[in-house]
Coordinates of N, CA and C in Angstrom, one line a residue:
M1 N -58.4 144.9 82.4 CA -57.9 143.9 81.5 C -58.3 144.2 80.0
K2 N -59.5 144.8 79.9 CA -59.9 145.1 78.5 C -59.0 146.0 77.8
S3 N -58.5 147.1 78.5 CA -57.6 148.0 77.8 C -56.3 147.4 77.5
V4 N -55.8 146.5 78.3 CA -54.5 145.8 78.0 C -54.7 144.9 76.7
N5 N -55.8 144.2 76.7 CA -56.0 143.3 75.5 C -56.2 144.2 74.2
T6 N -56.9 145.3 74.4 CA -57.1 146.2 73.3 C -55.7 146.7 72.8
D7 N -54.8 147.1 73.7 CA -53.5 147.5 73.3 C -52.7 146.4 72.6
I8 N -52.9 145.2 73.1 CA -52.2 144.0 72.5 C -52.7 143.8 71.0
A9 N -54.0 143.9 70.9 CA -54.6 143.7 69.5 C -54.2 144.8 68.6
Y10 N -54.3 146.1 69.2 CA -53.9 147.2 68.4 C -52.5 147.1 67.8
D11 N -51.5 146.8 68.7 CA -50.1 146.7 68.3 C -49.9 145.6 67.3
H12 N -50.6 144.5 67.5 CA -50.5 143.3 66.6 C -50.9 143.7 65.2
V13 N -52.1 144.2 65.1 CA -52.7 144.5 63.7 C -51.9 145.7 63.1
R14 N -51.6 146.7 63.9 CA -50.8 147.8 63.4 C -49.5 147.4 62.8
Q15 N -48.8 146.5 63.5 CA -47.5 146.1 63.0 C -47.6 145.3 61.7
R16 N -48.7 144.5 61.6 CA -48.9 143.6 60.4 C -49.2 144.5 59.2
I17 N -50.0 145.6 59.5 CA -50.3 146.6 58.4 C -49.0 147.3 58.0
L18 N -48.2 147.7 58.9 CA -47.0 148.5 58.6 C -45.9 147.6 57.9
R19 N -45.9 146.3 58.2 CA -45.0 145.4 57.6 C -45.4 145.0 56.2
G20 N -46.7 145.3 55.8 CA -47.2 144.9 54.5 C -47.8 143.6 54.5
D21 N -48.0 142.9 55.6 CA -48.7 141.6 55.7 C -50.1 141.8 55.3
Y22 N -50.7 142.9 55.8 CA -52.1 143.3 55.4 C -52.0 144.5 54.5
G23 N -52.1 144.4 53.2 CA -52.0 145.5 52.3 C -53.3 146.3 52.2
P24 N -53.3 147.4 51.5 CA -54.5 148.2 51.3 C -55.7 147.4 50.7
G25 N -56.8 147.5 51.4 CA -58.0 146.7 51.0 C -58.2 145.4 51.6
H26 N -57.2 145.0 52.4 CA -57.2 143.7 53.1 C -58.3 143.6 54.1
A27 N -59.2 142.6 54.1 CA -60.3 142.5 55.0 C -59.7 142.1 56.4
L28 N -60.2 142.8 57.4 CA -59.8 142.5 58.8 C -60.9 141.8 59.5
M29 N -61.0 140.5 59.6 CA -62.1 139.8 60.2 C -61.9 139.7 61.7
T30 N -62.9 140.2 62.4 CA -62.8 140.3 63.9 C -62.5 138.9 64.5
E31 N -63.3 137.9 64.1 CA -63.2 136.6 64.7 C -61.8 135.9 64.4
A32 N -61.4 136.1 63.2 CA -60.1 135.5 62.8 C -58.9 136.2 63.6
L33 N -59.0 137.5 63.7 CA -58.0 138.2 64.4 C -58.0 137.9 65.9
A34 N -59.1 137.7 66.4 CA -59.2 137.4 67.9 C -58.5 136.1 68.1
E35 N -58.8 135.1 67.3 CA -58.2 133.8 67.4 C -56.7 133.8 67.2
E36 N -56.3 134.6 66.2 CA -54.8 134.7 65.9 C -54.1 135.4 67.1
I37 N -54.7 136.4 67.6 CA -54.0 137.2 68.7 C -54.1 136.5 70.1
G38 N -55.2 135.8 70.3 CA -55.4 135.1 71.5 C -56.2 136.0 72.5
V39 N -57.1 136.8 72.0 CA -58.0 137.7 72.8 C -59.4 137.5 72.4
S40 N -60.4 138.1 73.1 CA -61.8 138.0 72.7 C -62.0 139.0 71.5
R41 N -63.2 139.0 71.0 CA -63.5 139.9 69.8 C -63.7 141.3 70.2
T42 N -64.1 141.6 71.5 CA -64.3 143.0 71.9 C -63.1 143.8 71.8
P43 N -61.9 143.4 72.4 CA -60.7 144.2 72.2 C -60.3 144.4 70.8
V44 N -60.5 143.4 70.0 CA -60.2 143.5 68.6 C -61.0 144.6 67.9
R45 N -62.3 144.6 68.2 CA -63.2 145.7 67.7 C -62.7 147.0 68.1
D46 N -62.3 147.1 69.4 CA -61.9 148.4 70.0 C -60.6 148.8 69.3
A47 N -59.7 147.8 69.0 CA -58.4 148.1 68.4 C -58.6 148.6 66.9
L48 N -59.6 148.0 66.2 CA -59.9 148.4 64.9 C -60.4 149.8 64.8
R49 N -61.2 150.2 65.8 CA -61.7 151.6 65.9 C -60.6 152.6 66.1
K50 N -59.6 152.2 67.0 CA -58.4 153.0 67.2 C -57.6 153.2 65.9
L51 N -57.5 152.1 65.2 CA -56.8 152.1 63.9 C -57.5 152.9 62.8
E52 N -58.8 152.9 62.9 CA -59.6 153.8 62.0 C -59.4 155.3 62.3
A53 N -59.3 155.6 63.6 CA -59.0 157.0 64.0 C -57.6 157.4 63.6
D54 N -56.7 156.4 63.5 CA -55.3 156.7 63.0 C -55.3 156.9 61.5
G55 N -56.3 156.5 60.8 CA -56.3 156.6 59.4 C -55.8 155.4 58.6
L56 N -55.5 154.3 59.4 CA -55.0 153.1 58.7 C -56.0 152.1 58.3
V57 N -57.2 152.2 58.9 CA -58.3 151.2 58.7 C -59.6 152.0 58.4
E58 N -60.4 151.4 57.6 CA -61.8 151.9 57.4 C -62.8 150.9 57.7
I59 N -63.9 151.3 58.4 CA -64.9 150.4 58.9 C -66.2 150.8 58.2
Q60 N -66.9 149.9 57.5 CA -68.1 150.2 56.8 C -69.2 149.4 57.3
P61 N -70.4 149.9 57.5 CA -71.6 149.1 58.0 C -71.8 147.9 57.1
R62 N -72.0 146.8 57.7 CA -72.3 145.5 57.0 C -71.1 144.9 56.3
L63 N -70.1 145.7 56.0 CA -68.9 145.3 55.2 C -67.7 145.0 56.1
G64 N -67.8 145.5 57.3 CA -66.7 145.3 58.3 C -65.5 146.2 58.1
A65 N -64.3 145.8 58.6 CA -63.1 146.6 58.6 C -62.2 146.1 57.5
R66 N -61.5 147.1 56.9 CA -60.4 146.8 55.9 C -59.3 147.8 56.1
V67 N -58.1 147.4 55.6 CA -57.0 148.3 55.6 C -57.3 149.4 54.7
K68 N -57.1 150.6 55.1 CA -57.5 151.8 54.3 C -56.9 151.7 52.9
Q69 N -57.7 152.0 51.9 CA -57.2 152.0 50.5 C -57.6 153.3 49.9
F70 N -56.6 154.1 49.5 CA -56.8 155.5 49.0 C -57.0 155.5 47.5
D71 N -57.9 156.3 47.0 CA -57.9 156.7 45.6 C -56.9 157.8 45.4
R72 N -56.6 158.2 44.2 CA -55.6 159.2 43.9 C -55.9 160.5 44.5
Q73 N -57.2 160.9 44.5 CA -57.6 162.2 45.0 C -57.4 162.3 46.6
E74 N -57.8 161.2 47.3 CA -57.6 161.2 48.7 C -56.1 161.2 49.1
F75 N -55.3 160.4 48.3 CA -53.9 160.3 48.5 C -53.2 161.7 48.3
R76 N -53.6 162.4 47.2 CA -53.0 163.7 46.9 C -53.3 164.7 48.1
E77 N -54.6 164.7 48.5 CA -54.9 165.6 49.6 C -54.1 165.3 50.9
M78 N -53.9 164.0 51.2 CA -53.1 163.7 52.3 C -51.7 164.1 52.2
C79 N -51.1 164.0 51.0 CA -49.8 164.4 50.8 C -49.6 165.9 50.8
E80 N -50.6 166.6 50.3 CA -50.6 168.1 50.4 C -50.6 168.6 51.8
L81 N -51.4 167.9 52.7 CA -51.4 168.3 54.1 C -50.1 168.0 54.7
R82 N -49.5 166.8 54.4 CA -48.2 166.5 54.9 C -47.1 167.5 54.5
L83 N -47.2 167.9 53.2 CA -46.3 168.9 52.7 C -46.3 170.2 53.5
A84 N -47.6 170.7 53.7 CA -47.7 172.0 54.5 C -47.2 171.8 55.9
L85 N -47.5 170.7 56.6 CA -47.0 170.6 57.9 C -45.5 170.4 58.1
E86 N -45.0 169.5 57.2 CA -43.5 169.3 57.3 C -42.7 170.5 56.9
A87 N -43.2 171.2 55.9 CA -42.5 172.4 55.6 C -42.4 173.4 56.7
Q88 N -43.6 173.6 57.4 CA -43.7 174.4 58.5 C -42.8 173.9 59.7
A89 N -42.8 172.6 59.9 CA -41.9 172.0 60.9 C -40.5 172.3 60.7
A90 N -40.0 172.2 59.4 CA -38.7 172.5 59.0 C -38.3 173.9 59.3
G91 N -39.2 174.8 59.0 CA -39.0 176.3 59.3 C -38.9 176.5 60.8
L92 N -39.7 175.9 61.6 CA -39.6 176.0 63.0 C -38.4 175.4 63.6
A93 N -37.9 174.3 63.0 CA -36.7 173.6 63.4 C -35.5 174.5 63.2
A94 N -35.5 175.3 62.1 CA -34.4 176.2 61.8 C -34.3 177.3 62.9
K95 N -35.5 177.7 63.4 CA -35.6 178.7 64.3 C -35.3 178.2 65.8
N96 N -35.8 177.0 66.1 CA -35.8 176.6 67.5 C -34.7 175.5 67.8
R97 N -34.0 175.0 66.9 CA -33.1 173.9 67.1 C -32.0 174.3 68.0
T98 N -31.5 173.3 68.8 CA -30.3 173.5 69.6 C -29.2 172.7 69.0
V99 N -28.0 172.9 69.5 CA -26.8 172.1 69.1 C -27.1 170.6 69.1
E100 N -27.7 170.2 70.2 CA -28.0 168.8 70.4 C -29.0 168.3 69.3
D101 N -30.0 169.2 69.0 CA -31.0 168.9 67.9 C -30.3 168.6 66.6
L102 N -29.3 169.5 66.3 CA -28.6 169.4 65.0 C -27.9 168.1 64.9
E103 N -27.3 167.6 66.1 CA -26.6 166.4 66.1 C -27.6 165.2 65.8
E104 N -28.8 165.3 66.4 CA -29.8 164.3 66.2 C -30.3 164.2 64.7
I105 N -30.3 165.4 64.1 CA -30.8 165.4 62.7 C -29.7 164.9 61.8
E106 N -28.4 165.2 62.1 CA -27.3 164.9 61.2 C -26.9 163.4 61.4
A107 N -27.2 162.8 62.5 CA -26.7 161.4 62.8 C -27.3 160.4 61.7
P108 N -28.6 160.4 61.5 CA -29.1 159.5 60.4 C -28.7 159.9 59.0
L109 N -28.4 161.2 58.8 CA -27.9 161.7 57.5 C -26.5 161.1 57.2
I110 N -25.7 161.0 58.2 CA -24.4 160.4 58.1 C -24.5 159.0 57.6
V111 N -25.4 158.2 58.3 CA -25.6 156.8 58.0 C -26.1 156.7 56.5
M112 N -27.0 157.5 56.1 CA -27.6 157.5 54.8 C -26.6 157.8 53.7
R113 N -25.6 158.7 54.0 CA -24.5 158.9 53.0 C -23.7 157.7 52.8
T114 N -23.4 156.9 53.8 CA -22.6 155.7 53.7 C -23.3 154.6 52.9
I115 N -24.6 154.4 53.3 CA -25.3 153.3 52.7 C -25.7 153.6 51.3
T116 N -26.0 154.9 51.0 CA -26.3 155.3 49.6 C -25.1 155.0 48.7
A117 N -23.9 155.3 49.2 CA -22.7 155.0 48.4 C -22.5 153.6 48.2
E118 N -22.8 152.8 49.2 CA -22.6 151.3 49.1 C -23.5 150.7 48.2
L119 N -24.7 151.2 48.0 CA -25.8 150.6 47.2 C -25.4 150.7 45.7
E120 N -24.5 151.6 45.3 CA -24.2 151.8 43.9 C -23.7 150.4 43.3
N121 N -22.9 149.7 44.1 CA -22.3 148.4 43.6 C -22.8 147.2 44.4
S122 N -23.9 147.3 45.1 CA -24.4 146.2 45.9 C -25.5 145.4 45.2
R123 N -25.3 144.1 45.2 CA -26.3 143.3 44.6 C -27.4 142.9 45.6
V124 N -27.0 142.8 46.9 CA -27.9 142.4 48.0 C -28.4 143.7 48.6
R125 N -29.6 144.1 48.3 CA -30.0 145.5 48.7 C -31.1 145.6 49.7
A126 N -31.8 144.5 50.0 CA -32.9 144.5 50.9 C -32.6 145.1 52.3
A127 N -31.5 144.5 52.9 CA -31.2 145.0 54.2 C -30.7 146.4 54.2
K128 N -30.0 146.8 53.2 CA -29.5 148.2 53.1 C -30.7 149.2 52.9
L129 N -31.6 148.8 52.1 CA -32.8 149.6 51.8 C -33.6 149.8 53.1
N130 N -33.8 148.7 53.8 CA -34.5 148.9 55.1 C -33.8 149.8 56.0
K131 N -32.5 149.7 56.1 CA -31.7 150.6 56.9 C -31.8 152.0 56.5
I132 N -31.8 152.3 55.2 CA -32.0 153.7 54.7 C -33.4 154.2 55.1
A133 N -34.4 153.3 55.0 CA -35.7 153.7 55.3 C -35.9 154.1 56.8
K134 N -35.2 153.3 57.6 CA -35.2 153.6 59.1 C -34.5 154.9 59.4
E135 N -33.4 155.2 58.7 CA -32.6 156.4 58.9 C -33.4 157.6 58.4
D136 N -34.1 157.4 57.3 CA -34.9 158.4 56.7 C -36.0 158.9 57.7
V137 N -36.6 157.9 58.3 CA -37.6 158.2 59.3 C -37.0 158.9 60.5
R138 N -35.8 158.5 61.0 CA -35.1 159.1 62.1 C -34.8 160.6 61.7
F139 N -34.4 160.9 60.5 CA -34.1 162.2 60.1 C -35.3 163.1 60.2
H140 N -36.5 162.6 59.7 CA -37.7 163.4 59.7 C -38.2 163.6 61.2
L141 N -38.1 162.5 62.0 CA -38.5 162.6 63.4 C -37.7 163.6 64.1
A142 N -36.4 163.7 63.8 CA -35.5 164.6 64.5 C -35.9 166.1 64.2
I143 N -36.3 166.3 62.9 CA -36.7 167.6 62.5 C -38.0 168.0 63.2
M144 N -38.9 167.0 63.3 CA -40.2 167.3 64.0 C -39.9 167.6 65.4
A145 N -39.0 166.9 66.1 CA -38.7 167.2 67.5 C -38.1 168.6 67.7
S146 N -37.3 168.9 66.7 CA -36.6 170.2 66.8 C -37.6 171.4 66.6
S147 N -38.7 171.1 66.0 CA -39.7 172.2 65.7 C -40.3 172.7 67.1
K148 N -40.2 171.8 68.1 CA -40.8 172.1 69.4 C -42.3 172.3 69.4
N149 N -43.0 171.6 68.5 CA -44.4 171.7 68.4 C -45.0 170.2 68.4
A150 N -45.4 169.8 69.6 CA -45.8 168.4 69.8 C -47.0 168.0 69.0
L151 N -48.0 168.9 68.9 CA -49.2 168.6 68.1 C -48.9 168.4 66.7
M152 N -48.1 169.3 66.1 CA -47.7 169.1 64.7 C -46.9 167.8 64.5
Q153 N -46.0 167.5 65.5 CA -45.2 166.3 65.4 C -46.1 165.0 65.3
R154 N -47.2 165.0 66.2 CA -48.0 163.8 66.2 C -48.8 163.7 64.9
E155 N -49.3 164.8 64.3 CA -50.0 164.7 63.1 C -49.1 164.3 61.9
I156 N -47.9 164.8 61.8 CA -47.0 164.5 60.8 C -46.7 163.0 60.8
L157 N -46.4 162.5 62.0 CA -46.1 161.1 62.2 C -47.3 160.2 61.7
R158 N -48.5 160.6 62.0 CA -49.7 159.9 61.6 C -49.8 159.9 60.0
L159 N -49.5 161.0 59.4 CA -49.5 161.0 57.9 C -48.4 160.2 57.3
H160 N -47.2 160.2 58.0 CA -46.1 159.3 57.5 C -46.6 157.9 57.4
L161 N -47.2 157.4 58.5 CA -47.6 156.0 58.5 C -48.7 155.7 57.5
I162 N -49.6 156.6 57.3 CA -50.7 156.4 56.3 C -50.0 156.3 54.9
H163 N -49.1 157.2 54.6 CA -48.4 157.3 53.3 C -47.7 155.9 53.1
R164 N -47.0 155.5 54.1 CA -46.3 154.2 54.0 C -47.2 153.0 53.7
V165 N -48.3 153.0 54.4 CA -49.3 151.9 54.1 C -49.9 152.0 52.7
A166 N -50.3 153.2 52.3 CA -50.9 153.3 51.0 C -50.0 152.9 49.9
Q167 N -48.6 153.0 50.1 CA -47.7 152.8 49.0 C -47.0 151.4 49.1
T168 N -47.5 150.5 50.0 CA -46.8 149.2 50.2 C -47.6 148.1 49.6
P169 N -47.0 147.4 48.6 CA -47.6 146.2 48.1 C -47.6 145.1 49.2
V170 N -48.6 144.2 49.1 CA -48.8 143.2 50.1 C -47.5 142.3 50.2
G171 N -47.0 142.1 51.4 CA -45.8 141.2 51.6 C -44.5 141.8 51.2
K172 N -44.4 143.1 50.8 CA -43.1 143.7 50.5 C -43.0 145.1 51.2
S173 N -41.8 145.5 51.4 CA -41.6 146.8 51.9 C -41.7 147.8 50.7
F174 N -41.9 149.0 50.9 CA -42.0 150.0 49.8 C -40.7 150.0 49.0
Q175 N -39.5 149.9 49.7 CA -38.2 150.0 49.0 C -38.0 148.8 48.1
E176 N -38.4 147.6 48.6 CA -38.1 146.4 47.9 C -39.0 146.3 46.6
S177 N -40.1 147.0 46.6 CA -41.0 146.9 45.5 C -40.5 147.6 44.2
A178 N -39.5 148.5 44.4 CA -39.0 149.3 43.3 C -37.9 148.6 42.5
P179 N -37.7 148.8 41.2 CA -36.6 148.3 40.4 C -35.3 148.8 41.0
R180 N -34.2 148.1 40.8 CA -32.9 148.5 41.4 C -32.4 149.8 40.9
E181 N -32.5 150.1 39.6 CA -32.0 151.3 39.0 C -32.8 152.5 39.5
E182 N -34.1 152.3 39.6 CA -35.0 153.4 40.1 C -34.7 153.7 41.6
Q183 N -34.5 152.6 42.4 CA -34.2 152.8 43.8 C -32.9 153.6 44.0
I184 N -31.8 153.2 43.2 CA -30.6 153.9 43.4 C -30.7 155.4 43.1
A185 N -31.4 155.7 42.0 CA -31.6 157.1 41.6 C -32.4 157.8 42.6
N186 N -33.4 157.1 43.2 CA -34.2 157.7 44.2 C -33.4 158.0 45.5
N187 N -32.6 157.1 45.9 CA -31.8 157.3 47.1 C -30.8 158.4 46.9
D188 N -30.2 158.6 45.7 CA -29.3 159.7 45.4 C -30.1 161.0 45.6
R189 N -31.3 161.1 45.0 CA -32.0 162.3 45.0 C -32.5 162.6 46.4
V190 N -33.0 161.6 47.2 CA -33.4 161.9 48.5 C -32.2 162.4 49.4
L191 N -31.1 161.8 49.2 CA -29.9 162.2 50.0 C -29.6 163.7 49.7
T192 N -29.6 164.0 48.5 CA -29.3 165.4 48.1 C -30.3 166.4 48.7
E193 N -31.6 166.0 48.7 CA -32.6 166.8 49.3 C -32.5 166.9 50.8
H194 N -32.1 165.8 51.4 CA -31.9 165.8 52.9 C -30.7 166.7 53.2
E195 N -29.7 166.7 52.4 CA -28.5 167.5 52.7 C -28.9 169.0 52.7
A196 N -29.8 169.4 51.7 CA -30.2 170.8 51.6 C -31.1 171.2 52.8
I197 N -32.0 170.3 53.2 CA -32.8 170.6 54.4 C -31.9 170.8 55.6
F198 N -31.0 169.9 55.8 CA -30.1 170.0 57.0 C -29.3 171.2 57.0
A199 N -28.7 171.6 55.8 CA -27.9 172.8 55.7 C -28.7 174.0 56.1
A200 N -29.9 174.1 55.6 CA -30.8 175.3 55.9 C -31.1 175.4 57.4
I201 N -31.4 174.2 58.0 CA -31.7 174.2 59.4 C -30.5 174.5 60.2
A202 N -29.3 174.0 59.9 CA -28.1 174.3 60.6 C -27.7 175.8 60.5
A203 N -28.1 176.4 59.3 CA -27.8 177.8 59.1 C -28.8 178.7 59.8
G204 N -29.9 178.1 60.4 CA -30.9 178.9 61.0 C -31.8 179.7 60.0
D205 N -31.8 179.2 58.8 CA -32.6 179.9 57.7 C -33.9 179.2 57.6
G206 N -34.9 179.8 58.2 CA -36.3 179.2 58.2 C -36.9 179.1 56.8
R207 N -36.7 180.2 56.0 CA -37.3 180.2 54.7 C -36.7 179.1 53.8
A208 N -35.4 179.0 53.9 CA -34.7 178.1 53.0 C -35.0 176.6 53.5
A209 N -35.2 176.4 54.8 CA -35.6 175.1 55.3 C -37.0 174.7 54.8
K210 N -37.9 175.7 54.8 CA -39.2 175.4 54.3 C -39.2 175.1 52.9
R211 N -38.5 175.9 52.1 CA -38.4 175.6 50.6 C -37.8 174.3 50.3
A212 N -36.7 173.9 51.0 CA -36.1 172.6 50.8 C -37.0 171.5 51.2
M213 N -37.7 171.6 52.3 CA -38.6 170.5 52.6 C -39.8 170.4 51.7
E214 N -40.3 171.6 51.2 CA -41.4 171.6 50.2 C -41.0 170.9 49.0
S215 N -39.8 171.2 48.5 CA -39.3 170.5 47.3 C -39.2 169.0 47.5
H216 N -38.7 168.6 48.6 CA -38.5 167.2 49.0 C -39.9 166.5 48.9
I217 N -40.9 167.0 49.6 CA -42.2 166.4 49.7 C -42.9 166.5 48.4
E218 N -42.7 167.5 47.6 CA -43.3 167.6 46.3 C -42.8 166.5 45.3
N219 N -41.5 166.3 45.4 CA -40.9 165.2 44.6 C -41.5 163.8 45.0
L220 N -41.6 163.7 46.3 CA -42.2 162.4 46.9 C -43.6 162.3 46.5
L221 N -44.4 163.3 46.5 CA -45.8 163.3 46.0 C -45.9 162.8 44.6
E222 N -45.0 163.4 43.7 CA -45.1 163.1 42.3 C -44.8 161.6 42.1
I223 N -43.7 161.1 42.7 CA -43.4 159.7 42.6 C -44.5 158.8 43.2
S224 N -45.0 159.1 44.3 CA -46.0 158.3 45.0 C -47.3 158.2 44.2
L225 N -47.7 159.3 43.6 CA -48.9 159.3 42.8 C -48.7 158.5 41.5
R226 N -47.5 158.4 40.9 CA -47.3 157.6 39.8 C -47.4 156.1 40.2
K227 N -46.8 155.8 41.4 CA -46.9 154.4 41.9 C -48.3 154.0 42.2
L228 N -49.1 154.9 42.8 CA -50.5 154.6 43.1 C -51.3 154.4 41.9
A229 N -51.0 155.2 40.8 CA -51.7 155.0 39.5 C -51.4 153.6 39.0
L230 N -50.1 153.2 39.1 CA -49.7 151.9 38.6 C -50.5 150.8 39.3
Q231 N -50.5 150.9 40.6 CA -51.2 149.9 41.5 C -52.7 149.8 41.1
E232 N -53.3 151.0 40.8 CA -54.7 151.0 40.4 C -54.9 150.2 39.1
R233 N -54.0 150.5 38.2 CA -54.1 149.8 36.9 C -53.9 148.3 37.0
E234 N -53.0 147.9 37.9 CA -52.8 146.5 38.2 C -54.0 145.8 38.8
R235 N -54.6 146.5 39.7 CA -55.8 146.0 40.4 C -57.0 145.8 39.3
V236 N -57.1 146.8 38.4 CA -58.1 146.7 37.4 C -57.8 145.5 36.5
A237 N -56.6 145.3 36.1 CA -56.2 144.2 35.3 C -56.4 142.9 35.9
E238 N -56.1 142.8 37.2 CA -56.4 141.5 38.0 C -57.9 141.2 38.0
S239 N -58.7 142.3 38.2 CA -60.1 142.1 38.2 C -60.7 141.6 36.9
L240 N -60.1 142.2 35.8 CA -60.6 141.7 34.5 C -60.2 140.3 34.2
V241 N -59.0 139.9 34.7 CA -58.6 138.5 34.5 C -59.6 137.6 35.3
A242 N -59.9 138.0 36.5 CA -60.8 137.2 37.4 C -62.2 137.1 36.7
D243 N -62.7 138.1 36.1 CA -64.0 138.1 35.5 C -63.9 137.2 34.2
E244 N -62.8 137.2 33.5 CA -62.7 136.3 32.3 C -62.7 134.9 32.8
L245 N -62.1 134.5 33.9 CA -62.1 133.2 34.4 C -63.5 132.7 34.8
I246 N -64.2 133.6 35.4 CA -65.6 133.3 35.8 C -66.5 133.0 34.5
Y247 N -66.3 133.8 33.5 CA -67.2 133.7 32.3 C -66.8 132.5 31.4
S248 N -65.5 132.1 31.6 CA -65.0 131.0 30.7 C -65.2 129.7 31.4
A249 N -65.6 129.7 32.7 CA -65.7 128.4 33.5 C -67.0 127.6 33.0

């Protein structure tokens, strides 16, 4: 029963982290989580250790567990690892993909083409942006599967999740946090990059697939680092305001 409750606690906390309910730096109190989930504290502790192994949580002696918060250097290193692995996966996919694999890769791309066009004149964007995000993940997952390397696939997926958490403001999806004009431009760029990746894989050109994926992840890295720097500045500003309130009390 212990392992079942650990899985329940793990899934609950993991989903709340990925939804942005628990943002980077959020304290994960064992007793409060146990009461919220309806299990004892032991499976919650076990679940937090599993999430630490996933890279989503950090546990410090006497300070307890928190959602992992990256500084820019750590985040850059993680993105560089993701770049290397995903580029290699794309090259392997070009070499190993089947006709069925190509259909799986193109299916989300077709949906992304439609939604990206619709977003140009859409005022209600949250649902469409979430759909694009899901199709983007499906696109990358299909490429990973086509690489025929299960170990690489698992590690890339883990890095995807860490990246998502590190870039998500509390209570918002990553897509919703961006200004409308920026998001439209970003969607257009991502679609163009995905088209290039797919074309290279479909052509069986491993070198071109690796280059296209490298370019895609490098652009993502640049944007993500800018966002992370902005979040750090906002946290510093909030801390200064809090200090001012303390001294003025």
